[in-house]
XYZ file of C-alpha atoms in Angstrom:
607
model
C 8.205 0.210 -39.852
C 4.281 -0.035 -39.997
C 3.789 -2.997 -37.799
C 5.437 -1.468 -34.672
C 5.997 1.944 -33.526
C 7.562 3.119 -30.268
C 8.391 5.842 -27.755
C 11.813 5.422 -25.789
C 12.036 7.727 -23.043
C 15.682 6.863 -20.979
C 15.725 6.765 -16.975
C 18.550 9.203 -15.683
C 18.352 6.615 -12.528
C 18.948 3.905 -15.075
C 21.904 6.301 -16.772
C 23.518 6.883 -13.310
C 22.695 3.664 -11.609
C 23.483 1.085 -13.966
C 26.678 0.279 -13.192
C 26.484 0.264 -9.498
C 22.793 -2.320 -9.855
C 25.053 -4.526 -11.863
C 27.781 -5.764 -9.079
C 24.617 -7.065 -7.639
C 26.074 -10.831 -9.728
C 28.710 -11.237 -7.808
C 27.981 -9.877 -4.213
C 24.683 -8.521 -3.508
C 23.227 -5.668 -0.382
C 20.297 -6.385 1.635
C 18.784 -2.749 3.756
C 15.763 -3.622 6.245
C 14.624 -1.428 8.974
C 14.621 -3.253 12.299
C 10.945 -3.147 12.358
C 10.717 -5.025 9.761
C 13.368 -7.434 11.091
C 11.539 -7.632 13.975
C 8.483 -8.634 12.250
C 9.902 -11.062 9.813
C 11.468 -13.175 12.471
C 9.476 -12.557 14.988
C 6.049 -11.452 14.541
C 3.457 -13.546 16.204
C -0.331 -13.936 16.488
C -3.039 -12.588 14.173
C -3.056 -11.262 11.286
C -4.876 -8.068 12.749
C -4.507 -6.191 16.056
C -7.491 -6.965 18.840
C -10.000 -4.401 17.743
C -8.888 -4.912 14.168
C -9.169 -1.219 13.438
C -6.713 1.637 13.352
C -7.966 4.081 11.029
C -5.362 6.684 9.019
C -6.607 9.674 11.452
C -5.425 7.711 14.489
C -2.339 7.180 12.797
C -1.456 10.427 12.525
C -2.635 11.104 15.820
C 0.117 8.552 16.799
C 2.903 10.499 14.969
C 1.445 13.613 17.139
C 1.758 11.823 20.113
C 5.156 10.836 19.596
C 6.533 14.207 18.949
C 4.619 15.603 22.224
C 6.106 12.979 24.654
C 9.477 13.322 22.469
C 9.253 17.702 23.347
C 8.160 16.744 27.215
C 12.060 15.442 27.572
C 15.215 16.911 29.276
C 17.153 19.264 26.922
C 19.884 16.636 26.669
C 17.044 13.953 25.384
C 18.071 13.517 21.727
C 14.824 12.088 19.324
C 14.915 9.802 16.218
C 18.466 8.646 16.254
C 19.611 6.664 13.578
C 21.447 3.271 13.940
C 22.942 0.733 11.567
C 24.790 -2.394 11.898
C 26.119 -4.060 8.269
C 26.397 -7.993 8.522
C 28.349 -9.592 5.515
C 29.047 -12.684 4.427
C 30.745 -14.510 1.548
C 27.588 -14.085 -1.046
C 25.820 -10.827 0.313
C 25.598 -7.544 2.707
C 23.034 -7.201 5.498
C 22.114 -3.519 6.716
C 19.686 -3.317 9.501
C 18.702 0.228 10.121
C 16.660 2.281 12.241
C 15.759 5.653 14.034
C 15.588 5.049 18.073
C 12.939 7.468 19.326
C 14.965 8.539 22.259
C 18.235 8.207 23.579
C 19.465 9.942 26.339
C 22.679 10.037 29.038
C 21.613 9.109 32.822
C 23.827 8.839 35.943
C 23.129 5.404 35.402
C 24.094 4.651 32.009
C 22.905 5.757 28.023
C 18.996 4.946 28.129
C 17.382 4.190 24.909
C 13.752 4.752 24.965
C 10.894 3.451 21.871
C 7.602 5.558 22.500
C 4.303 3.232 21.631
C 1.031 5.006 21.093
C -2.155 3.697 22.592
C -6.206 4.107 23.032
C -5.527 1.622 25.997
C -6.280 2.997 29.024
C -3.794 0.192 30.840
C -1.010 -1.692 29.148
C -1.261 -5.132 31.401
C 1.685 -6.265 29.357
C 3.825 -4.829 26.665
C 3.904 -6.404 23.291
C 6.249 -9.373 22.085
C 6.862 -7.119 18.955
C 8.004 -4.461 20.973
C 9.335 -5.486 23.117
C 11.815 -7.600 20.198
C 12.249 -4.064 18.656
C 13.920 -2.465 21.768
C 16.336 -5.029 21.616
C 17.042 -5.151 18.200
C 17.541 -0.866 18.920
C 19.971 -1.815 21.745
C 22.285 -4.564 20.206
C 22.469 -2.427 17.730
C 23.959 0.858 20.065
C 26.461 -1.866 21.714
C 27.713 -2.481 18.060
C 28.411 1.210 18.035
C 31.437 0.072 20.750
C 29.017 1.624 23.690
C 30.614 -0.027 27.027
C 28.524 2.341 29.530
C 25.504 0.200 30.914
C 22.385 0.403 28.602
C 18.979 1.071 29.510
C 16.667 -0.206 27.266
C 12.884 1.441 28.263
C 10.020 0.735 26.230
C 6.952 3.649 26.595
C 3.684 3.347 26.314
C 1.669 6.931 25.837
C -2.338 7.094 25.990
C -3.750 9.271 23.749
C -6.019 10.830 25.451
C -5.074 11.532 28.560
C -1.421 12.177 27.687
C -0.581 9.023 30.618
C 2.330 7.434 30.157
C 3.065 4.300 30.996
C 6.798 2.176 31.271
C 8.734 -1.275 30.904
C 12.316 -1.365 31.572
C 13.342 -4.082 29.571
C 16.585 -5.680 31.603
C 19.158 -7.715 29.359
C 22.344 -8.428 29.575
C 24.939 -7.089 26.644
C 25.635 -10.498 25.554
C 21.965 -11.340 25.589
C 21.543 -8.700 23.398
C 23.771 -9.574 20.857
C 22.916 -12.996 20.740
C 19.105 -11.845 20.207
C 20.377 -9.840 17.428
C 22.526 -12.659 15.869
C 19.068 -14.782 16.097
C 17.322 -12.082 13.817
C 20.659 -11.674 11.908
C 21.027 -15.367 11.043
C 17.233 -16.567 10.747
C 16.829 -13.564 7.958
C 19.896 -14.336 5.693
C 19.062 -18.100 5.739
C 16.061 -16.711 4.412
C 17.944 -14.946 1.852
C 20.492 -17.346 1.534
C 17.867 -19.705 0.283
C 16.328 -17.351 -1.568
C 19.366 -15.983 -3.389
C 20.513 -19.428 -4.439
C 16.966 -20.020 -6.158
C 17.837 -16.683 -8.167
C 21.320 -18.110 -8.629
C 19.091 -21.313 -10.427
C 17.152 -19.039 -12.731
C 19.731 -16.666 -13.729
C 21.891 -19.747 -15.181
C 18.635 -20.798 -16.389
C 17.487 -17.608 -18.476
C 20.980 -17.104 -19.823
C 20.576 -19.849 -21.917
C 16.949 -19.456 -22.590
C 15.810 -19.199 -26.450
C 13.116 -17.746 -28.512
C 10.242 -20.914 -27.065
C 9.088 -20.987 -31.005
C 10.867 -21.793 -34.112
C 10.918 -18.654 -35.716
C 9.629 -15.065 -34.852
C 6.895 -12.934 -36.884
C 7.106 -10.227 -38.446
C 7.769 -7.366 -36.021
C 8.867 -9.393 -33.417
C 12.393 -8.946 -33.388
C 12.745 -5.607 -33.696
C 10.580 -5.627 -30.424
C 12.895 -7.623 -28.732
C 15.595 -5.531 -29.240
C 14.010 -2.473 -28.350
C 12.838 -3.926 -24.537
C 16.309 -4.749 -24.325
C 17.894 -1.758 -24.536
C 14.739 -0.690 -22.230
C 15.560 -3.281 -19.404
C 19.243 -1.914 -19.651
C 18.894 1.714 -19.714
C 15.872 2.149 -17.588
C 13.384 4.716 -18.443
C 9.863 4.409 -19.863
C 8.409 3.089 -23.564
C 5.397 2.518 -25.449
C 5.014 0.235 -28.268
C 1.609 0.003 -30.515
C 2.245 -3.220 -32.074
C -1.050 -5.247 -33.930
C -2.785 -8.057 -33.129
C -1.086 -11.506 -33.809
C 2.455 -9.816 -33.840
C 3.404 -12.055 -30.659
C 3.795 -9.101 -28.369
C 3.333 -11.267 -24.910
C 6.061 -13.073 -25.442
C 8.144 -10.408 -27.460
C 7.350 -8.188 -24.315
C 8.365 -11.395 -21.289
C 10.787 -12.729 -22.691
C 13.544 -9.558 -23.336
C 12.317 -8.716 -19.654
C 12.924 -11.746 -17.924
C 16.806 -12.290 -19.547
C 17.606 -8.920 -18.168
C 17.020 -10.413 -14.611
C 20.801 -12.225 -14.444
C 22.070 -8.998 -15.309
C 20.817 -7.334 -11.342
C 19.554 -4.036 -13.058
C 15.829 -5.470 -12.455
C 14.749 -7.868 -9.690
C 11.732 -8.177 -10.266
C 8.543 -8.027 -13.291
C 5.305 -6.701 -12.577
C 2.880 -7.271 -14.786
C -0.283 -5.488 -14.945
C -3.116 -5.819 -17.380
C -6.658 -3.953 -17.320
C -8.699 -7.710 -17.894
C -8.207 -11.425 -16.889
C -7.309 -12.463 -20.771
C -4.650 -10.568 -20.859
C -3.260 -11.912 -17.233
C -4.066 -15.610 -18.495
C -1.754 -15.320 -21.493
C 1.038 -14.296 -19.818
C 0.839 -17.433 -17.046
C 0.315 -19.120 -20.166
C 3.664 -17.596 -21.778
C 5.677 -18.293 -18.403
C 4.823 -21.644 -18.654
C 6.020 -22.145 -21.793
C 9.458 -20.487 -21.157
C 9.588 -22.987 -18.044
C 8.902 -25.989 -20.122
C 12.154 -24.716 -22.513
C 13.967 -24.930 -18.877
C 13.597 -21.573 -17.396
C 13.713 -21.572 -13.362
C 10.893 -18.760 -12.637
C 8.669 -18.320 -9.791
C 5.251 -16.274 -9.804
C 2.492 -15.077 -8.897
C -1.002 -14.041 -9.765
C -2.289 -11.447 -7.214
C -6.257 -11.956 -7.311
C -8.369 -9.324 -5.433
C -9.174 -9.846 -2.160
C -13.085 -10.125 -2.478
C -12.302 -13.312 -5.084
C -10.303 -14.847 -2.460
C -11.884 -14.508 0.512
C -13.781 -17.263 2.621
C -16.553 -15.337 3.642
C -18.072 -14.932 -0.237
C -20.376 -11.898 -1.128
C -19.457 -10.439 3.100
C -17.511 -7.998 4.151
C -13.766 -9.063 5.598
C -14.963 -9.444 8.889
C -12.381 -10.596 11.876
C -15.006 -12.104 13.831
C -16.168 -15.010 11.488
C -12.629 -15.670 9.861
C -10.273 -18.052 11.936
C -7.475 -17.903 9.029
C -6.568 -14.490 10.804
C -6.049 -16.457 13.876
C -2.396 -16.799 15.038
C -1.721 -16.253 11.035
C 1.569 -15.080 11.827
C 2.496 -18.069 14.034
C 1.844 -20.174 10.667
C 3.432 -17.607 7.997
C 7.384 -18.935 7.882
C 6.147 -22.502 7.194
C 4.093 -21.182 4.199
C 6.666 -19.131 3.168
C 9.511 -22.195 2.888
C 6.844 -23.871 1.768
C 6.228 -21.884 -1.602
C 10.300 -21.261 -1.575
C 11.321 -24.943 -1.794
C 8.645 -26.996 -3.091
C 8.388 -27.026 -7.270
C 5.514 -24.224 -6.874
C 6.636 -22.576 -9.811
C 3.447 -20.260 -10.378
C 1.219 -19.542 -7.838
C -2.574 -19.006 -9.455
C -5.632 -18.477 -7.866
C -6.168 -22.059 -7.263
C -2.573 -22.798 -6.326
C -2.505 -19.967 -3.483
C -5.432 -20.714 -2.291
C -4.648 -24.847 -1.768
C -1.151 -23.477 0.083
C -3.725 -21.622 2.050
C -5.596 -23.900 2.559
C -2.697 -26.248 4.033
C -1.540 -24.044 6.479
C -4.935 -22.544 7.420
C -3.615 -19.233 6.426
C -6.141 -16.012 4.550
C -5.475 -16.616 0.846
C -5.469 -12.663 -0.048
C -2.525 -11.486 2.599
C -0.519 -15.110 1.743
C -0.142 -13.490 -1.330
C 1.051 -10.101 -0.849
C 3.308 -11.863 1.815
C 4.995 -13.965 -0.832
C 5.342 -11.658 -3.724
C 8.249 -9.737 -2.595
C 10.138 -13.098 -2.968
C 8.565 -14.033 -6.487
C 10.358 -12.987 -10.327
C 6.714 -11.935 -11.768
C 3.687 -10.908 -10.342
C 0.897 -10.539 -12.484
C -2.402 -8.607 -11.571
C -4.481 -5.944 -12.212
C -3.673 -1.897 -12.927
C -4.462 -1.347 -8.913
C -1.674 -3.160 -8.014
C 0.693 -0.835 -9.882
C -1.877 2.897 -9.870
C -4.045 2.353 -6.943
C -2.870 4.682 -3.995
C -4.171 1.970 -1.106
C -3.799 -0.650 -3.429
C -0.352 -0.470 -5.226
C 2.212 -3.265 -3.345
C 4.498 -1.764 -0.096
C 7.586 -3.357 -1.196
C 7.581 -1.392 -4.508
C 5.642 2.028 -3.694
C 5.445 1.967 0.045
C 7.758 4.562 2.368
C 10.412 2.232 2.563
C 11.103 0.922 -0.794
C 13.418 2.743 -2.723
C 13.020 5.723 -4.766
C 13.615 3.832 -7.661
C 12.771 -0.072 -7.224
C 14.631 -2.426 -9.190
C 11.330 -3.289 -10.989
C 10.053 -3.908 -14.666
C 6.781 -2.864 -15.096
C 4.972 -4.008 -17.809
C 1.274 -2.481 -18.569
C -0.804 -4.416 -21.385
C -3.662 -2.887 -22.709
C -2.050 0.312 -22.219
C -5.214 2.027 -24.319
C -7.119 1.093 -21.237
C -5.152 2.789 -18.532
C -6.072 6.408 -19.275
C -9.580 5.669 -18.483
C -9.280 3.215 -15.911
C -6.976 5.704 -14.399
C -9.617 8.335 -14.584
C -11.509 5.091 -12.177
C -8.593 4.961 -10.038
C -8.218 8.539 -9.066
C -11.753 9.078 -8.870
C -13.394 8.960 -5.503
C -17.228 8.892 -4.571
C -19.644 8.738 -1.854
C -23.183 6.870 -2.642
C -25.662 7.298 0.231
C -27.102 4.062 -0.951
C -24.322 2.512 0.382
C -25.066 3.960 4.055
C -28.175 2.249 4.168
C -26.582 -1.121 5.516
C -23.883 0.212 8.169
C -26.088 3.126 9.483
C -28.563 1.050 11.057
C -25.140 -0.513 13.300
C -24.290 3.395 13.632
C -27.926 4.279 15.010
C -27.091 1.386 17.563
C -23.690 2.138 18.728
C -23.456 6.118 18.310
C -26.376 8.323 17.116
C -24.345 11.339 16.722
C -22.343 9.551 14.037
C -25.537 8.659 12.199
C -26.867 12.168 12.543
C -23.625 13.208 10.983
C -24.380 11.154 8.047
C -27.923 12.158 7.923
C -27.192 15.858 8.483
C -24.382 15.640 4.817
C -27.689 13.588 3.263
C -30.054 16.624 4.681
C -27.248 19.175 3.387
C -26.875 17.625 -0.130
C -30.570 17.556 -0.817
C -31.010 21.201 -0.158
C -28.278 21.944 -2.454
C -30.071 19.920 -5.392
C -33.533 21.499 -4.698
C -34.820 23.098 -7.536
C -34.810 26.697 -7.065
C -36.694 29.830 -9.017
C -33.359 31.668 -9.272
C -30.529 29.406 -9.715
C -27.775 31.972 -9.261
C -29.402 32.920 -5.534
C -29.461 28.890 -4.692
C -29.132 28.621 -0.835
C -26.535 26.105 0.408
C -26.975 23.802 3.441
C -24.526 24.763 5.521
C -23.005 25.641 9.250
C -20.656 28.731 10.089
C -17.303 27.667 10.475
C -16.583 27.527 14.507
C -14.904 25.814 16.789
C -16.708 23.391 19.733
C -19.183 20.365 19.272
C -21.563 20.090 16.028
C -24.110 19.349 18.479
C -23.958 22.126 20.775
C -26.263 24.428 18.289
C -29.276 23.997 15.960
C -28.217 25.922 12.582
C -31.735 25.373 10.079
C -30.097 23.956 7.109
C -32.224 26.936 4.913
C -31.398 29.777 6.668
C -27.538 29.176 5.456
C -26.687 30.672 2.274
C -23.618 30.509 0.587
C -20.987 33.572 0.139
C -22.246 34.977 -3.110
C -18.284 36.064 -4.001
C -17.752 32.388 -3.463
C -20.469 30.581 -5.352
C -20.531 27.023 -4.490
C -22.544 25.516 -7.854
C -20.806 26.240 -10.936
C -22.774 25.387 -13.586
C -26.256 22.778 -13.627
C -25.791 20.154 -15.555
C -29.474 18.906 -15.289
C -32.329 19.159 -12.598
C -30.712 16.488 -11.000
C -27.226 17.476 -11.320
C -24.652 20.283 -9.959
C -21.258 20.768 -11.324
C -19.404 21.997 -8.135
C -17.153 24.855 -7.920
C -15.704 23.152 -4.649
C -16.872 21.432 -1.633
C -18.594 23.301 1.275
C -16.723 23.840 4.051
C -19.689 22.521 6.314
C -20.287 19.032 4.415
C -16.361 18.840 5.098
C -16.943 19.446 8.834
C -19.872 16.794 8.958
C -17.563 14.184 7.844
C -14.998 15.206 10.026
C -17.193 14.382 12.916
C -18.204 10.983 11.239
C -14.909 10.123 11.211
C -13.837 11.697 14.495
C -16.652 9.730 16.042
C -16.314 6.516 13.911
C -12.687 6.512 15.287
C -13.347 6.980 18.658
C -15.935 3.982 18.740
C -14.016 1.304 16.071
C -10.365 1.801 17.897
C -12.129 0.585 21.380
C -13.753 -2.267 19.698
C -13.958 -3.343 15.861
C -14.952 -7.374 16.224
C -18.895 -6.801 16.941
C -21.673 -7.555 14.477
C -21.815 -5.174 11.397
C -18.620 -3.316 12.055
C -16.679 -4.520 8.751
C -19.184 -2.774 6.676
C -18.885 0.623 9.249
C -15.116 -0.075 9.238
C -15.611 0.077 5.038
C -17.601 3.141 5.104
C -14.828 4.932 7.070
C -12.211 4.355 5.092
C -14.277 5.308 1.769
C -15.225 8.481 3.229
C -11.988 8.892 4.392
C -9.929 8.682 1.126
C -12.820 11.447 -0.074
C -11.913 13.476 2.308
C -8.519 13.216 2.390
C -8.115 14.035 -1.720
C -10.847 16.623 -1.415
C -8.313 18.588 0.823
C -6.267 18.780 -2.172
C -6.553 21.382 -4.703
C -6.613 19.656 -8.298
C -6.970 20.830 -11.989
C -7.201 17.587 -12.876
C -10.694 16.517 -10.797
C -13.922 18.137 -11.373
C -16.927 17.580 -8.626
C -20.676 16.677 -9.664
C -22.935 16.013 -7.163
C -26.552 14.147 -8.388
C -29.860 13.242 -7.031
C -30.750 9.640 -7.419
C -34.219 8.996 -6.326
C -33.962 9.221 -2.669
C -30.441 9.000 -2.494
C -27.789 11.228 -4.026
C -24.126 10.409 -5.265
C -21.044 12.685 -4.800
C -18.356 12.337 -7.096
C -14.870 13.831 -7.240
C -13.906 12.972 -11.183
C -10.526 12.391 -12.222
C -10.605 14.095 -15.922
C -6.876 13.911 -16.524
C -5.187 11.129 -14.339
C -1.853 11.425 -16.031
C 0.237 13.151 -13.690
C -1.120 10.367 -10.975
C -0.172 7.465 -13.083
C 3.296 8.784 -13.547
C 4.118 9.095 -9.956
C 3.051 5.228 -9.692
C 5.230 3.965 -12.993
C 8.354 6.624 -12.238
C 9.217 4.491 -9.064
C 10.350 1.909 -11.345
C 13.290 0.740 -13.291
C 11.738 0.457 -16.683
C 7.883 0.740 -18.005
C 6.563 -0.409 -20.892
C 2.917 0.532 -22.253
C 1.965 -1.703 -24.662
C -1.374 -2.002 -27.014
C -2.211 -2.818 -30.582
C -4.336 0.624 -30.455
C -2.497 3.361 -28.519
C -3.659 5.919 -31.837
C -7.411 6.042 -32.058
C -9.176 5.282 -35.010
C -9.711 8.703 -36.532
C-alpha cells in the first residue's frame, strides 16, 4: 500500500510475557522497595536536603563508604540481606522488598544494622526517614517468624574521617508491626483508589469507538497494525503522509490495549510543541466520546519555574519548603477531583493551591497518570528520562507504550542528546562565586582555559604541535609549577588528529591532564557545595558541576560513535564531544519498553 508503510519488529519479552501481564484484570502485583515505602508514606520536609547539593562523585563515595564500614565487621556480620514481606488482599498483591545492610547474631539478640553516609561532622539527631526505614527493615525480619529479641541500630559513617557514629532505635515487636501495617495500609489505599480509577477507564475504553464517522484512507490498516503492536510487544515504524489521521490512528489502538494489563501506561514523546498539542487535543476528544483517561503534559523545568530566566536556586524558592509535608494532599487531589489532563496551566494552578514547585509536582504525579506527553528527553535523555520507567528500580521491561512522533527528528536530536560540551563562556558567571569561595577551583578552570588555548595556537609545524599538559602523578595539582609549553605530547600518541580550520582541532582523544584539571574542579567543587549549597550564586556553580561532570563522566568512555572538536571562539573556546551515530543510545532508552512506535510522514528522505 503507498499511503503507509511499516517495520514490525516483535518483543521476545512481549512473546514470553504476555500471558503472565494479562492476569493483571483480575488480580494485580504491586513490588516497592522499602525505601520507597518509606518515602511515600512518610517522607517529610523539603523538597531538597539542607545544603541542597550531593553531587554523583559523592554518591559513589557513599557506596565506598558503605562497603568499608560493611568489611570493618566481625566475620559472622552478613551485608546486604534481602527481605520481603507479600501483603494481599481481595483485588491486588503487595511486595515490599529490601536489602538490610547488616545483620548480625549478638549475645543479646539478631541486630540489624542500616549504614548512612555523611559529610557531617556530628549527627545531633538521626533522620525521620531513617530512622522509618530501620523499622520498616525490622518488621519485616519479625515476619520472617524471628522470636529472638531484635536490635534495630541505625549508623551514621563520616566520610572523611572514617567516624562512626550510632542510634539504637528501641521498639517493641508489636510496635513494629503496627508501624509496618501503617505503611502497609496508607500505600494500598493509595492503590486501592488508584486501581479503581483504572477499573473506570478500562470499562470505559472497551466500549470506546472510532471519535469520527468514518476513517481515511490508510487509517485502518494502521489501526490494526498498532494493535497487534500493543499485543505482541516489540518495536515499529510507520511512514504514513500528512492528513492520513495518524494521531489518532496511533492513540487510539494504544489506549484500548490498556484494559487488556499488557501496557500500563503511554508515553508520548514528540520533538516540538505542535505535535504535543494535538495529541491533548486527540485525548480530549476520546474523553468527550466517554473515555475515563488521566494525563499529563510534562513541561521542562525552566518553563515552570517561579524564579523566570534564574537558575533553580533553594534559597529564593519557598515551594521547596516542607514540599513533602504538602505532597499527599496534591496527590488525592489530582486522583479524585475531575482533573482529567493536567497541562501546563492546570499543574501549575494545583501548584499553586498547595504551594507546591510546579516542575517536581509533575514528575511526582506521572507514575499514577495513563499518558504522559513531553518531549524526546523524557524518553532519550540519560538525566532526563523518568525513574519510574528507566531508573534502577523499574523493571527491565516496563509495561509502557512508547510512542515517538516526528520520528525523522530523533536521529538528529539524538545526535543533541548524546552530545556533551563545555563553553568557557558559560564560566564567566559562576567563576567570579568560585574566585570568592575557593581559588584553587577557579585556577582549575583557568588552568583547562590556559591548556586549551595552547593547544589551538597556530603552530609552524602542525604535526610537532606542543600540548598543554602535566605528567601524570599522584599528590596535589598545586604542589608543582609545570609551564604549560614545555609539555609536549607523546608523538606515538598524537593528541590532534586532523585541523579542521585555524580555529578548529579534530581530537584524537582527550589529554590526560585536561582530564585531571577537571577532576580537581570537581573534587574541590564537591568538597565546598556538600558543606553548604544555599549561598548567593551557588545554583549556577552547582550547574556548572554537573555539566562538567556528565563530560567527564562519558569522556571516560571509549566510543565509535562520538568524535571530539575542540574550537577557538574569540576569547573563549568550546569543547565538544559529538554524538555522530546516536543509535545504539536511543535503543537502550526505547528497549526498556513494552512496545515503540516511530512514526513520521518522512522517515525516507527525499532523494
Amino acid at each position: 500500500m503507498d499511503h503507509l508503510k511499516t517495520g514490525f519488529h516483535p518483543s521476545a519479552a512481549g512473546q514470553n510475557e504476555a500471558a503472565e501481564m494479562s492476569e493483571k484484570n483480575s488480580h494485580s502485583h504491586h513490588d516497592i522497595s522499602v525505601r520507597s515505602l518509606a518515602e511515600f508514606v512518610f517522607r517529610r520536609g523539603d523538597l531538597f536536603s539542607q545544603s541542597g547539593f550531593v553531587g554523583p562523585g559523592r554518591a559513589m563515595e557513599g557506596v565506598r563508604g558503605h562497603q568499608r564500614l560493611q568489611a570493618s565487621r566481625p566475620p559472622q556480620y552478613r551485608s546486604e540481606v534481602p527481605l520481603k514481606w507479600e501483603e494481599a488482599s481481595q483485588s491486588l498483591t503487595l511486595c515490599v522488598r529490601g536489602r538490610i545492610d547488616g545483620v548480625m547474631e549478638t549475645p543479646e539478640g539478631i541486630l540489624l544494622e542500616e549504614i548512612k553516609t555523611t559529610h557531617k561532622a556530628s549527627i545531633q539527631e538521626p533522620s525521620w526517614l531513617h530512622l522509618c526505614q530501620i523499622r520498616l527493615y525490622g518488621a519485616l525480619w519479625i515476619r520472617k517468624g524471628e522470636t529472638r529479641p531484635l536490635l534495630l541500630q541505625l549508623t551514621y559513617y563520616h566520610l572523611e574521617s572514617g567516624r562512626e557514629q550510632s542510634f539504637n532505635v528501641s521498639e517493641k515487636t508489636d510496635v513494629l508491626e503496627a508501624f509496618l501495617m501503617e505503611a502497609i495500609d496508607t500505600y494500598t489505599q493509595w492503590l486501592h483508589l488508584h486501581e479503581e480509577r483504572c477499573r473506570q477507564r478500562d470499562a470505559s475504553l472497551r466500549s470506546l469507538e472510532f471519535p469520527f464517522p468514518s476513517m481515511r484512507h490508510g487509517q485502518s490498516e494502521m489501526i490494526q497494525k498498532i494493535e497487534a503492536l500493543q499485543d505482541h510487544g516489540g518495536a515499529m515504524m510507520v511512514e504514513a503522509p500528512t492528513g492520513i489521521g495518524k494521531t489518532m490512528a496511533t492513540l487510539l489502538p494504544t489506549l484500548k490495549a490498556l484494559p487488556h494489563g499488557k501496557i500500563a501506561q503511554c508515553l508520548i514523546v514528540s520533538a516540538r510543541g505542535p505535535g504535543q498539542r494535538a495529541f491533548e487535543g486527540a485525548l480530549q476528544r476520546l474523553r468527550d466520546r466517554g473515555g475515563k483517561l488521566r494525563s499529563i503534559t510534562l513541561t521542562a523545568q525552566e518553563k515552570t519555574c517561579l524564579l523566570q530566566g534564574q537558575s533553580c536556586d533553594p534559597n529564593r524558592c519557598t515551594r521547596r519548603v516542607g514540599y513533602f509535608d504538602r505532597l499527599h494532599p496534591a496527590r488525592i487531589h489530582a486522583l479524585e477531583k475531575s482533573i482529567q489532563h493536567l497541562s501546563t496551566e492546570a499543574l501549575q494552578k494545583l501548584a499553586d493551591e498547595h504551594d507546591l514547585c510546579p516542575h517536581a509536582l509533575g514528575l511526582d504525579l506521572a507514575p499514577w497518570m495513563d499518558v504522559l506527553i513531553g518531549d524526546y528527553h523524557y524518553a532519550f535523555h540519560p538525566a532526563a528520562s523518568l525513574d519510574f520507567i528507566y531508573g534502577e528500580e523499574a523493571p527491565r521491561i516496563s509495561p509502557l507504550a512508547l510512542l515517538v512522533d516526528e520520528a525523522h527528528n530523533l536521529a538528529e536530536r539524538g545526535r543533541e542528546i548524546h552530545s556533551q560540551q563545555l563553553d568557557t563562556r558559560s564560566w564567566v558567571g559562576p567563576l567570579e562565586i568560585i574566585k570568592k569561595k575557593d581559588p584553587q577551583a577557579a585556577e582549575c578552570l583557568r588552568a583547562l582555559w590556559r591548556c586549551w588555548m595552547e593547544t589551538l595556537r597556530p603552530r609552524a609545524e602542525f604535526r610537532e604541535k606542543s600540548i598543554p599538559t602535566v605528567p601524570s602523578y599522584q599528590g596535589d595539582l598545586f604542589e608543582h609549577d609545570f609551564p604549560a609549553e614545555t609539555q609536549v605530547q607523546d608523538p606515538s600518541h598524537p593528541l590532534v588528529g586532523r585541523q579542521i580550520d585555524a580555529d578548529q582541532l579534530l581530537l584524537n582523544h582527550f589529554a590526560e591532564a585536561w582530564q585531571l584539571w577537571m577532576r580537581r574542579f570537581l573534587d574541590r567543587s564537591e568538597t565546598i557545595l556538600s558543606q553548604d549549597a544555599t549561598f548567593d550564586g551557588a545554583a549556577s556553580w552547582v550547574e556548572l558541576y554537573f555539566e562538567m561532570h556528565g563530560c567527564l563522566k562519558q569522556l571516560l568512555v571509549d566510543s565509535e560513535e562520538h568524535c571530539l572538536i575542540l574550537k577557538k571562539e574569540g576569547d573563549h573556546i568550546r569543547f565538544h564531544r559529538y554524538c555522530i551515530d546516536p543509535s545504539k543510545a536511543l535503543a537502550r532508552s526505547w528497549g526498556r519498553s513494552w512496545s515503540t512506535l516511530f512514526f513520521s510522514a518522512t522517515l525516507h528522505p527525499q532523494n
